[in-house]
Short mmCIF file of C-alpha atoms in Angstrom, two decimals:
data_model
loop_
_atom_site.label_atom_id
_atom_site.label_comp_id
_atom_site.label_asym_id
_atom_site.label_seq_id
_atom_site.Cartn_x
_atom_site.Cartn_y
_atom_site.Cartn_z
CA MET A 1 1.58 -34.91 54.56
CA LYS A 2 1.03 -34.80 50.76
CA LYS A 3 1.68 -38.34 50.53
CA LEU A 4 -0.83 -39.29 53.25
CA ILE A 5 -3.57 -37.50 51.62
CA LEU A 6 -2.68 -39.16 48.39
CA VAL A 7 -2.79 -42.39 49.95
CA LEU A 8 -6.23 -41.34 51.92
CA VAL A 9 -7.61 -40.37 48.40
CA ALA A 10 -6.62 -43.76 46.92
CA LEU A 11 -8.31 -45.54 49.75
CA LEU A 12 -11.33 -43.69 49.58
CA ALA A 13 -11.75 -44.37 45.84
CA VAL A 14 -11.12 -48.07 46.40
CA SER A 15 -13.62 -47.78 49.23
CA VAL A 16 -16.15 -46.35 47.09
CA SER A 17 -15.51 -48.90 44.38
CA TYR A 18 -15.72 -51.73 46.69
CA GLY A 19 -18.91 -50.25 48.09
CA GLN A 20 -20.47 -50.18 44.87
CA ASP A 21 -19.43 -53.65 44.18
CA MET A 22 -20.92 -54.61 47.32
CA LYS A 23 -24.37 -53.60 46.10
CA ILE A 24 -24.19 -56.30 43.48
CA PHE A 25 -24.11 -58.95 45.93
CA LYS A 26 -26.82 -57.04 47.87
CA ALA A 27 -29.09 -57.20 44.81
CA GLU A 28 -28.18 -60.88 44.44
CA GLU A 29 -29.46 -61.55 48.07
CA LEU A 30 -32.49 -59.87 47.24
CA MET A 31 -32.98 -61.99 44.11
CA GLU A 32 -32.32 -65.13 46.15
CA GLU A 33 -35.00 -64.08 48.64
CA GLY A 34 -37.33 -63.20 45.75
CA SER A 35 -36.87 -66.60 43.97
CA LYS A 36 -37.42 -68.62 47.24
CA ALA A 37 -40.82 -66.89 48.22
CA SER A 38 -43.96 -68.77 46.95
CA PRO A 39 -45.26 -67.16 44.66
CA ALA A 40 -42.18 -65.30 43.61
CA ASP A 41 -41.75 -62.08 45.57
CA GLU A 42 -41.88 -59.47 42.58
CA GLU A 43 -40.98 -56.65 44.88
CA LYS A 44 -37.49 -58.10 45.76
CA PHE A 45 -36.92 -58.54 42.16
CA LYS A 46 -37.79 -55.02 41.41
CA GLU A 47 -35.59 -53.79 44.24
CA ALA A 48 -32.96 -55.79 43.04
CA VAL A 49 -33.22 -54.32 39.48
CA SER A 50 -33.32 -50.86 40.77
CA ILE A 51 -29.98 -51.27 42.80
CA LEU A 52 -28.17 -53.10 39.92
CA LYS A 53 -29.29 -50.01 37.39
CA GLU A 54 -27.64 -47.78 39.98
CA CYS A 55 -24.68 -49.69 40.03
CA ILE A 56 -24.28 -49.90 36.05
CA ALA A 57 -24.90 -46.14 36.02
CA ASN A 58 -22.16 -45.34 38.50
CA PRO A 59 -18.71 -44.89 37.00
CA LYS A 60 -17.11 -46.01 40.25
CA THR A 61 -18.39 -49.69 39.72
CA LYS A 62 -15.44 -51.91 38.64
CA LYS A 63 -17.26 -55.40 38.29
CA LEU A 64 -19.66 -54.07 35.37
CA ALA A 65 -19.73 -57.44 33.48
CA LEU A 66 -20.75 -58.85 36.89
CA ALA A 67 -23.12 -56.32 37.51
CA TYR A 68 -24.95 -56.97 33.97
CA HIS A 69 -24.90 -60.75 34.42
CA VAL A 70 -26.86 -60.23 37.71
CA LEU A 71 -29.27 -57.74 36.18
CA GLY A 72 -29.80 -60.47 33.40
CA GLU A 73 -30.47 -63.07 36.25
CA VAL A 74 -32.96 -61.22 37.95
CA ASN A 75 -34.79 -60.46 34.98
CA ALA A 76 -34.65 -63.91 33.83
CA ARG A 77 -36.23 -65.07 37.48
CA ILE A 78 -38.81 -62.61 36.80
CA VAL A 79 -39.85 -64.38 33.22
CA ASN A 80 -39.59 -67.87 35.14
CA ALA A 81 -42.11 -66.18 37.60
CA GLU A 82 -44.32 -65.38 34.50
CA ILE A 83 -44.12 -68.77 32.97
CA GLU A 84 -45.37 -70.16 36.24
CA LYS A 85 -48.43 -67.99 36.11
CA MET A 86 -48.77 -68.67 32.52
CA LYS A 87 -49.82 -72.29 33.44
CA VAL A 88 -52.85 -71.03 35.40
CA GLY A 89 -53.73 -68.35 32.60
CA LYS A 90 -52.43 -65.21 34.76
CA CYS A 91 -49.15 -64.12 32.76
CA ASP A 92 -48.35 -60.66 32.52
CA SER A 93 -47.42 -60.69 28.94
CA ALA A 94 -46.11 -57.12 28.73
CA LEU A 95 -43.89 -57.99 31.91
CA PHE A 96 -42.78 -61.18 30.35
CA ILE A 97 -41.72 -59.38 26.86
CA LYS A 98 -39.86 -56.78 28.72
CA SER A 99 -38.25 -58.91 31.10
CA THR A 100 -36.91 -61.22 28.31
CA ASP A 101 -35.69 -58.26 26.34
CA ASP A 102 -34.04 -56.82 29.55
CA ALA A 103 -32.35 -60.48 30.32
CA ILE A 104 -30.99 -61.16 27.22
CA GLU A 105 -29.82 -57.66 26.67
CA ALA A 106 -28.06 -58.02 29.94
CA PHE A 107 -26.39 -61.11 29.30
CA LEU A 108 -25.12 -59.97 25.89
CA LYS A 109 -23.79 -56.59 27.51
CA SER A 110 -22.19 -58.72 30.42
CA ASN A 111 -20.34 -60.70 27.71
CA GLU A 112 -19.40 -57.81 25.70
CA ILE A 113 -17.61 -56.04 28.64
CA ASP A 114 -16.27 -59.35 29.68
CA GLN A 115 -14.45 -59.80 26.42
CA THR A 116 -13.18 -56.22 26.27
CA PRO A 117 -9.41 -55.79 26.49
CA ASP A 118 -8.14 -54.02 29.78
CA SER A 119 -5.81 -51.07 29.78
CA LYS A 120 -2.97 -53.35 29.10
CA GLY A 121 -4.56 -55.09 25.96
CA LYS A 122 -5.40 -58.33 27.74
CA VAL A 123 -8.88 -60.14 27.76
CA LYS A 124 -9.64 -61.96 31.17
CA ILE A 125 -12.91 -63.54 30.39
CA LYS A 126 -14.88 -64.54 33.68
CA TYR A 127 -18.52 -64.70 32.97
CA LEU A 128 -18.87 -66.65 29.81
CA ASP A 129 -18.89 -70.33 30.89
CA LYS A 130 -18.39 -70.04 34.69
CA PHE A 131 -17.53 -67.86 37.32
CA GLU A 132 -14.08 -67.55 39.07
CA ASN A 133 -13.55 -65.85 42.50
CA SER A 134 -17.10 -64.75 42.59
CA SER A 135 -20.00 -65.56 45.15
CA LEU A 136 -22.03 -66.54 41.90
CA VAL A 137 -20.13 -69.65 41.19
CA LYS A 138 -23.41 -71.44 41.52
CA TYR A 139 -24.78 -69.82 38.23
CA SER A 140 -24.11 -70.54 34.90
CA GLY A 141 -22.34 -68.02 32.66
CA ASN A 142 -23.64 -65.77 29.96
CA LYS A 143 -23.46 -68.39 27.24
CA GLU A 144 -25.56 -70.81 29.20
CA ARG A 145 -28.27 -68.35 30.28
CA ILE A 146 -28.80 -66.96 26.69
CA LYS A 147 -29.01 -70.60 25.53
CA GLY A 148 -31.71 -71.53 28.08
CA MET A 149 -33.63 -68.45 26.76
CA LEU A 150 -33.28 -68.82 23.02
CA GLN A 151 -36.81 -69.56 22.47
CA TYR A 152 -38.23 -67.07 24.83
CA TYR A 153 -38.39 -64.48 21.89
CA GLY A 154 -40.80 -66.68 20.21
CA TYR A 155 -43.04 -66.54 23.18
CA CYS A 156 -42.69 -62.69 22.86
CA ALA A 157 -43.65 -63.00 19.11
CA ASN A 158 -46.64 -64.68 19.94
CA PHE A 159 -47.98 -62.32 22.61
CA LYS A 160 -47.63 -59.61 20.17
CA ASN A 161 -49.40 -61.69 17.46
CA GLN A 162 -52.10 -62.37 19.87
CA GLN A 163 -52.38 -58.68 20.37
CA LYS A 164 -52.83 -58.36 16.59
CA ASP A 165 -49.41 -56.23 16.50
CA GLN A 166 -47.90 -57.64 13.27
CA ASP A 167 -44.78 -55.04 13.64
CA GLY A 168 -44.07 -56.18 16.99
CA ALA A 169 -44.45 -60.05 15.99
CA LEU A 170 -42.04 -59.25 13.26
CA GLU A 171 -39.64 -57.73 15.95
CA TYR A 172 -39.48 -60.78 18.00
CA PHE A 173 -39.45 -63.09 14.95
CA LYS A 174 -36.39 -61.44 13.71
CA LYS A 175 -34.83 -61.48 17.42
CA THR A 176 -35.52 -65.30 17.70
CA MET A 177 -33.79 -65.69 14.43
CA ASP A 178 -30.90 -63.58 15.05
CA LEU A 179 -29.78 -64.56 18.85
CA PRO A 180 -28.37 -67.74 18.08
CA LYS A 181 -25.87 -65.81 15.99
CA SER A 182 -24.93 -63.40 18.83
CA ALA A 183 -21.51 -62.72 19.78
CA VAL A 184 -21.68 -65.27 22.90
CA PHE A 185 -21.78 -68.10 20.64
CA THR A 186 -18.89 -69.24 18.17
CA PRO A 187 -19.90 -69.79 14.69
CA GLU A 188 -19.68 -73.68 15.11
CA GLU A 189 -22.15 -73.20 18.26
CA SER A 190 -24.40 -71.08 15.99
CA ALA A 191 -24.57 -73.78 13.49
CA LYS A 192 -25.03 -76.52 16.11
CA ILE A 193 -27.76 -74.76 17.71
CA LEU A 194 -29.62 -73.86 14.11
CA LYS A 195 -29.34 -77.64 13.72
CA LYS A 196 -30.40 -79.02 16.79
CA ASP A 197 -33.71 -77.09 16.71
CA LYS A 198 -34.07 -76.66 12.87
CA LYS A 199 -37.57 -77.40 12.90
CA TYR A 200 -38.38 -74.52 15.07
CA TYR A 201 -36.08 -72.21 13.51
CA ASN A 202 -37.24 -73.09 9.98
CA ARG A 203 -40.76 -72.31 11.15
CA ILE A 204 -39.91 -69.11 12.78
CA GLY A 205 -37.78 -68.03 9.68
CA TYR A 206 -41.07 -68.69 7.48
CA TYR A 207 -42.96 -66.52 9.56
CA THR A 208 -40.31 -63.66 9.45
CA ALA A 209 -40.01 -64.11 5.72
CA MET A 210 -43.92 -63.88 5.49
CA LEU A 211 -44.09 -60.73 7.39
CA TYR A 212 -41.48 -59.15 5.48
CA PHE A 213 -43.01 -60.13 2.14
CA GLY A 214 -45.94 -58.42 3.44
CA LYS A 215 -43.95 -55.28 3.70
CA LYS A 216 -42.34 -55.72 0.38
CA ASP A 217 -38.69 -55.72 2.33
CA TRP A 218 -37.30 -58.02 -0.42
CA ASP A 219 -33.66 -58.08 1.06
CA ASN A 220 -35.16 -59.14 4.36
CA VAL A 221 -37.20 -61.55 2.63
CA LEU A 222 -34.26 -63.25 0.95
CA LYS A 223 -32.48 -63.09 4.25
CA TYR A 224 -34.77 -65.21 6.20
CA VAL A 225 -36.75 -67.22 3.18
CA ASP A 226 -34.37 -70.03 2.94
CA PHE A 227 -35.47 -71.61 6.31
CA ALA A 228 -39.03 -71.73 4.94
CA ILE A 229 -37.71 -73.41 1.84
CA LYS A 230 -35.92 -76.00 4.32
CA ASP A 231 -39.38 -77.06 5.89
CA SER A 232 -41.66 -79.24 3.69
CA SER A 233 -44.79 -77.71 5.17
CA SER A 234 -43.53 -74.13 3.95
CA LEU A 235 -41.52 -75.21 1.01
CA ARG A 236 -43.96 -73.93 -1.91
CA ASP A 237 -44.58 -70.65 0.13
CA GLY A 238 -40.97 -70.34 0.59
CA TYR A 239 -40.12 -70.48 -3.18
CA VAL A 240 -43.20 -68.40 -4.06
CA MET A 241 -41.40 -65.59 -2.01
CA LYS A 242 -37.84 -66.09 -3.07
CA MET A 243 -38.93 -65.97 -6.81
CA GLU A 244 -40.97 -62.98 -6.25
CA ALA A 245 -38.18 -61.02 -4.32
CA PHE A 246 -35.70 -61.56 -7.13
CA LEU A 247 -38.12 -60.53 -9.80
CA GLU A 248 -38.83 -57.52 -7.63
CA LYS A 249 -34.95 -56.83 -7.30
CA GLY A 250 -34.71 -57.33 -11.09
CA ASP A 251 -32.29 -60.29 -10.73
CA THR A 252 -33.51 -62.60 -13.42
CA ALA A 253 -30.20 -64.81 -13.24
CA LYS A 254 -31.19 -65.56 -9.23
CA TRP A 255 -34.85 -65.97 -10.41
CA ILE A 256 -33.90 -68.61 -13.17
CA GLU A 257 -31.81 -70.45 -10.60
CA THR A 258 -34.46 -70.20 -8.05
CA VAL A 259 -36.93 -71.78 -10.32
CA LYS A 260 -34.66 -74.49 -11.32
CA ASN A 261 -34.05 -75.50 -7.80
CA ALA A 262 -38.01 -75.24 -6.99
CA ILE A 263 -38.43 -77.59 -10.15
CA HIS A 264 -35.95 -80.09 -8.58
CA ASP A 265 -37.67 -79.77 -4.80
CA MET A 266 -41.28 -79.96 -5.83
CA PRO A 267 -41.71 -82.77 -8.23
CA ASN A 268 -45.62 -82.46 -8.35
CA ASN A 269 -45.68 -78.75 -8.94
CA VAL A 270 -45.93 -77.86 -12.68
CA ALA A 271 -46.45 -74.17 -12.03
CA ASN A 272 -42.61 -73.70 -11.82
CA CYS A 273 -41.90 -75.10 -15.15
CA GLN A 274 -44.58 -73.42 -16.94
CA ASN A 275 -43.43 -69.91 -15.48
CA LEU A 276 -39.72 -70.64 -16.54
CA LEU A 277 -40.88 -71.93 -20.05
CA LYS A 278 -42.97 -68.82 -20.52
CA TYR A 279 -40.03 -66.57 -19.76
CA TYR A 280 -37.65 -68.32 -22.18
CA ASP A 281 -40.49 -68.30 -24.97
CA ASP A 282 -41.38 -64.56 -24.30
CA HIS A 283 -37.58 -63.78 -24.58
CA LYS A 284 -37.12 -66.16 -27.78
CA MET A 285 -34.60 -67.91 -25.81
CA ALA A 286 -34.86 -71.69 -27.71
CA LYS A 287 -31.13 -72.79 -26.77
CA GLU A 288 -31.52 -71.41 -23.15
CA ALA A 289 -34.60 -73.44 -22.69
CA MET A 290 -33.20 -76.71 -24.00
CA ASP A 291 -30.10 -76.26 -22.10
CA MET A 292 -32.28 -75.73 -18.86
CA ALA A 293 -34.28 -78.97 -19.97
CA ASP A 294 -31.28 -81.08 -20.32
CA GLU A 295 -29.71 -79.57 -16.80
CA LEU A 296 -33.01 -80.70 -15.07
CA VAL A 297 -33.01 -84.09 -16.50
CA GLN A 298 -29.37 -84.31 -15.59
CA LYS A 299 -29.80 -82.95 -11.99
CA SER A 300 -33.05 -84.84 -11.50
CA PRO A 301 -33.44 -87.81 -13.61
CA GLU A 302 -36.27 -89.36 -11.46
CA ASN A 303 -38.20 -86.22 -11.31
CA LYS A 304 -41.44 -86.49 -13.52
CA VAL A 305 -41.29 -82.31 -13.90
CA SER A 306 -37.92 -82.47 -15.30
CA TRP A 307 -38.87 -84.68 -18.02
CA TYR A 308 -42.37 -82.87 -18.49
CA THR A 309 -40.55 -79.68 -18.74
CA ARG A 310 -38.10 -81.26 -21.31
CA GLY A 311 -41.17 -82.26 -23.46
CA CYS A 312 -42.72 -79.03 -23.26
CA VAL A 313 -39.64 -77.45 -24.81
CA PHE A 314 -39.59 -80.00 -27.73
CA MET A 315 -43.27 -79.52 -28.33
CA ASN A 316 -43.85 -75.56 -27.80
CA THR A 317 -40.45 -74.23 -28.30
CA LEU A 318 -38.48 -76.23 -30.91
CA LYS A 319 -41.53 -77.98 -32.45
CA LYS A 320 -40.20 -81.64 -32.39
CA TYR A 321 -42.92 -83.70 -31.84
CA PRO A 322 -41.64 -87.26 -31.52
CA GLU A 323 -38.87 -86.29 -29.29
CA ALA A 324 -41.68 -84.41 -27.05
CA ARG A 325 -43.37 -87.67 -26.79
CA GLU A 326 -40.51 -89.35 -25.68
CA ALA A 327 -39.88 -86.93 -22.87
CA PHE A 328 -43.72 -86.98 -21.80
CA LYS A 329 -43.53 -90.99 -21.82
CA LYS A 330 -40.57 -90.74 -19.62
CA ALA A 331 -42.57 -88.67 -17.42
CA LEU A 332 -45.48 -90.92 -17.49
CA SER A 333 -43.16 -94.09 -16.49
CA ILE A 334 -42.45 -92.22 -13.49
CA ASP A 335 -46.11 -91.24 -12.65
CA LYS A 336 -48.92 -92.97 -15.05
CA ASP A 337 -51.41 -90.52 -13.53
CA PHE A 338 -49.58 -87.21 -14.24
CA TYR A 339 -52.48 -85.59 -16.04
CA PHE A 340 -50.42 -82.97 -17.27
CA ALA A 341 -48.17 -85.30 -19.26
CA GLN A 342 -51.18 -87.36 -20.23
CA PHE A 343 -52.68 -84.05 -21.66
CA ASN A 344 -49.56 -83.04 -23.55
CA MET A 345 -49.11 -86.33 -24.94
CA GLY A 346 -52.54 -85.61 -26.65
CA CYS A 347 -51.37 -82.11 -27.42
CA THR A 348 -48.29 -83.30 -29.44
CA TYR A 349 -50.48 -85.19 -32.00
CA VAL A 350 -52.98 -82.32 -32.44
CA ASN A 351 -50.15 -79.80 -32.70
CA GLU A 352 -48.21 -81.98 -35.20
CA LEU A 353 -51.24 -82.43 -37.28
CA MET A 354 -51.68 -78.19 -37.12
CA SER A 355 -47.93 -78.14 -38.60
CA ILE A 356 -48.79 -80.06 -41.44
CA LYS A 357 -52.25 -78.82 -42.23
CA ASP A 358 -51.21 -76.29 -44.97
CA ASN A 359 -49.73 -79.59 -46.70
CA LEU A 360 -53.06 -81.32 -46.58
CA VAL A 361 -55.58 -81.42 -49.40
CA GLN A 362 -58.68 -79.06 -48.77
CA ASP A 363 -60.28 -79.51 -52.38
CA ARG A 364 -62.93 -82.06 -52.00
CA THR A 365 -62.95 -82.30 -55.62
CA ASN A 366 -59.81 -84.21 -55.49
CA VAL A 367 -61.74 -87.01 -54.04
CA LYS A 368 -58.83 -89.58 -53.50
CA LYS A 369 -56.21 -87.51 -52.03
CA TYR A 370 -58.63 -85.50 -50.20
CA ASN A 371 -59.77 -88.77 -48.55
CA GLU A 372 -56.32 -89.78 -47.97
CA ASP A 373 -55.39 -86.63 -46.04
CA MET A 374 -58.49 -86.46 -43.83
CA ALA A 375 -57.86 -90.03 -42.94
CA LYS A 376 -54.45 -88.98 -42.03
CA ALA A 377 -55.63 -86.08 -39.88
CA ARG A 378 -58.09 -88.12 -38.30
CA GLY A 379 -55.36 -90.82 -37.31
CA TYR A 380 -53.64 -87.87 -35.32
CA TYR A 381 -57.05 -87.21 -33.59
CA ARG A 382 -57.41 -90.96 -32.82
CA LYS A 383 -54.14 -91.09 -31.10
CA ALA A 384 -54.63 -87.80 -29.05
CA LEU A 385 -58.08 -89.26 -27.99
CA PRO A 386 -57.04 -91.63 -25.11
CA TYR A 387 -54.77 -89.31 -23.55
CA PHE A 388 -57.31 -86.47 -23.40
CA GLU A 389 -59.91 -88.94 -21.90
CA ASN A 390 -57.22 -90.16 -19.47
CA THR A 391 -56.70 -86.20 -18.46
CA LEU A 392 -60.54 -86.18 -18.02
CA VAL A 393 -60.61 -89.03 -15.72
CA LEU A 394 -57.57 -88.13 -13.69
CA ALA A 395 -58.45 -84.71 -13.31
CA PRO A 396 -62.20 -84.16 -13.84
CA SER A 397 -62.24 -80.62 -12.22
CA LYS A 398 -59.96 -79.11 -14.67
CA VAL A 399 -62.61 -78.38 -17.52
CA ALA A 400 -60.64 -75.64 -18.89
CA LEU A 401 -57.74 -78.09 -19.29
CA TRP A 402 -59.32 -80.64 -21.35
CA GLY A 403 -62.75 -79.58 -22.36
CA TYR A 404 -62.31 -77.72 -25.58
CA ASN A 405 -59.67 -80.31 -26.81
CA LEU A 406 -61.83 -83.23 -26.27
CA GLN A 407 -64.88 -81.38 -28.01
CA THR A 408 -62.53 -80.63 -31.05
CA VAL A 409 -61.43 -84.30 -31.01
CA TYR A 410 -65.11 -85.37 -31.00
CA TYR A 411 -66.04 -83.31 -33.73
CA ASN A 412 -63.10 -84.44 -36.07
CA LEU A 413 -63.88 -88.08 -35.19
CA GLN A 414 -67.31 -88.12 -36.49
CA ASP A 415 -66.94 -90.86 -39.03
CA GLY A 416 -67.32 -94.55 -39.69
CA GLU A 417 -68.91 -96.84 -37.37
CA LYS A 418 -68.68 -94.26 -34.24
CA LYS A 419 -69.82 -91.09 -35.93
CA ASP A 420 -73.32 -91.08 -34.09
CA GLU A 421 -71.28 -91.61 -30.76
CA MET A 422 -68.80 -88.78 -31.54
CA VAL A 423 -71.78 -86.61 -32.33
CA LYS A 424 -73.32 -87.35 -29.05
CA LYS A 425 -70.15 -86.98 -27.30
CA GLU A 426 -69.44 -83.72 -28.93
CA ALA A 427 -72.80 -82.29 -27.92
CA ASP A 428 -72.56 -83.56 -24.25
CA MET A 429 -68.92 -82.38 -23.90
CA LYS A 430 -70.22 -78.57 -24.95
CA LYS A 431 -72.75 -79.08 -22.23
CA VAL A 432 -70.15 -79.87 -19.74
CA ILE A 433 -67.97 -76.77 -20.97
CA ASP A 434 -70.83 -74.71 -20.45
CA GLY A 435 -71.72 -76.02 -17.00
CA GLN A 436 -74.94 -77.93 -17.98
CA LEU A 437 -73.38 -81.50 -17.31
CA THR A 438 -70.76 -82.28 -14.89
CA SER A 439 -67.65 -84.01 -15.95
CA GLU A 440 -68.57 -87.03 -13.74
CA GLU A 441 -71.82 -87.38 -15.35
CA PHE A 442 -70.27 -87.36 -18.70
CA ILE A 443 -67.79 -90.07 -17.51
CA ALA A 444 -70.64 -92.08 -16.04
CA ASN A 445 -72.85 -91.71 -19.32
CA TYR A 446 -70.00 -92.99 -21.74
CA ASN A 447 -68.55 -95.40 -19.11
CA ILE A 448 -65.07 -93.58 -19.76
CA LYS A 449 -62.05 -95.24 -18.07
CA GLU A 450 -58.28 -94.78 -17.82
CA THR A 451 -56.82 -96.24 -21.02
CA PRO A 452 -53.29 -97.90 -20.44
CA VAL A 453 -51.05 -95.87 -23.17
CA GLU A 454 -47.73 -96.88 -24.16
#
């Protein structure tokens, strides 16, 4: 009798578990009925979700991985129904967001349970790629369902952004970036997804980094900012964020490395090399500055900014002006219209003159030597003049860059046949600096053209 009771108890337990599992298939039927209706029958979907949640909450349910998968499938159908409504401008964004979350979380949970070892320590995966011995054989596995929804979080982020909810947008941008790396995919599959849709993920990574940058969350900026750097449209912003993050974290070595990479990747951006050079000059690191310049030239010999940087080190840090000119000439051979190099070529002559001025005779009573030294000084200004005027022609709006230098040159060349012209040019250049005359008017008045230089 006791044995019979035990058998009946066991049969009852099996019956209860079987009954719970049968509810899963009932939910599946409701889902199918809801999907076949046009438009989709949302009440059927809601009923299916309710049944599945009841099954999941019941400890007697054996096919838990299956229950979660069907729950994910029902929510995915709800999302698809909202996408159809989106086409006619009637999408319920709140429902879309909730159902997307519920669907993906359910598929991930199904995958987690599916790959959990049983009481004997064995793993029997059923729902990752396809279904075995299940009425759901016509459905894709957890991996394929998540793969099909990879960009849905992007829609959620967009909805949050439209609602002016930046924290919400950030949450879903982050989910978008993290989903390809979830446990349902192997590392190789994750890499393939990110590579296949790299433009999309680079853009989302940029948005994610930008929002974390606004929060001054430097660790998360660094987690996502390289996606921005990989996209040419956000390359500059990406480097700005990365450099700022390393500075805020006090990691000078990483900041220097990042600036070097920025110089390599942005051959038209002079600000990066200027920032790096300022750092070296402020810290009296002449050797490091020269080593950096050599490294840049070796790494990017066809990058004009590499040679420009080398020229700046020779001119400003080492005070070796002939070597600086050689570097600037190399930069101009790559881009003759590189006005920063044109300007600094002029500066090498003026700066070299300043370095020897104490050796020049200032005593006018020593007529012969005084005249010789003044002629020598004017020689430097004459050599500088075409480079400064080229800068004026190439960058007429950059008055702060070339204005004072040109005025100084015109002042110091008021001799000989061109004395009257230089007097007028100096007066008019002062008007340009004071905003009384435009640089374009100055150029036209004196018919200044770009001069080919050696």
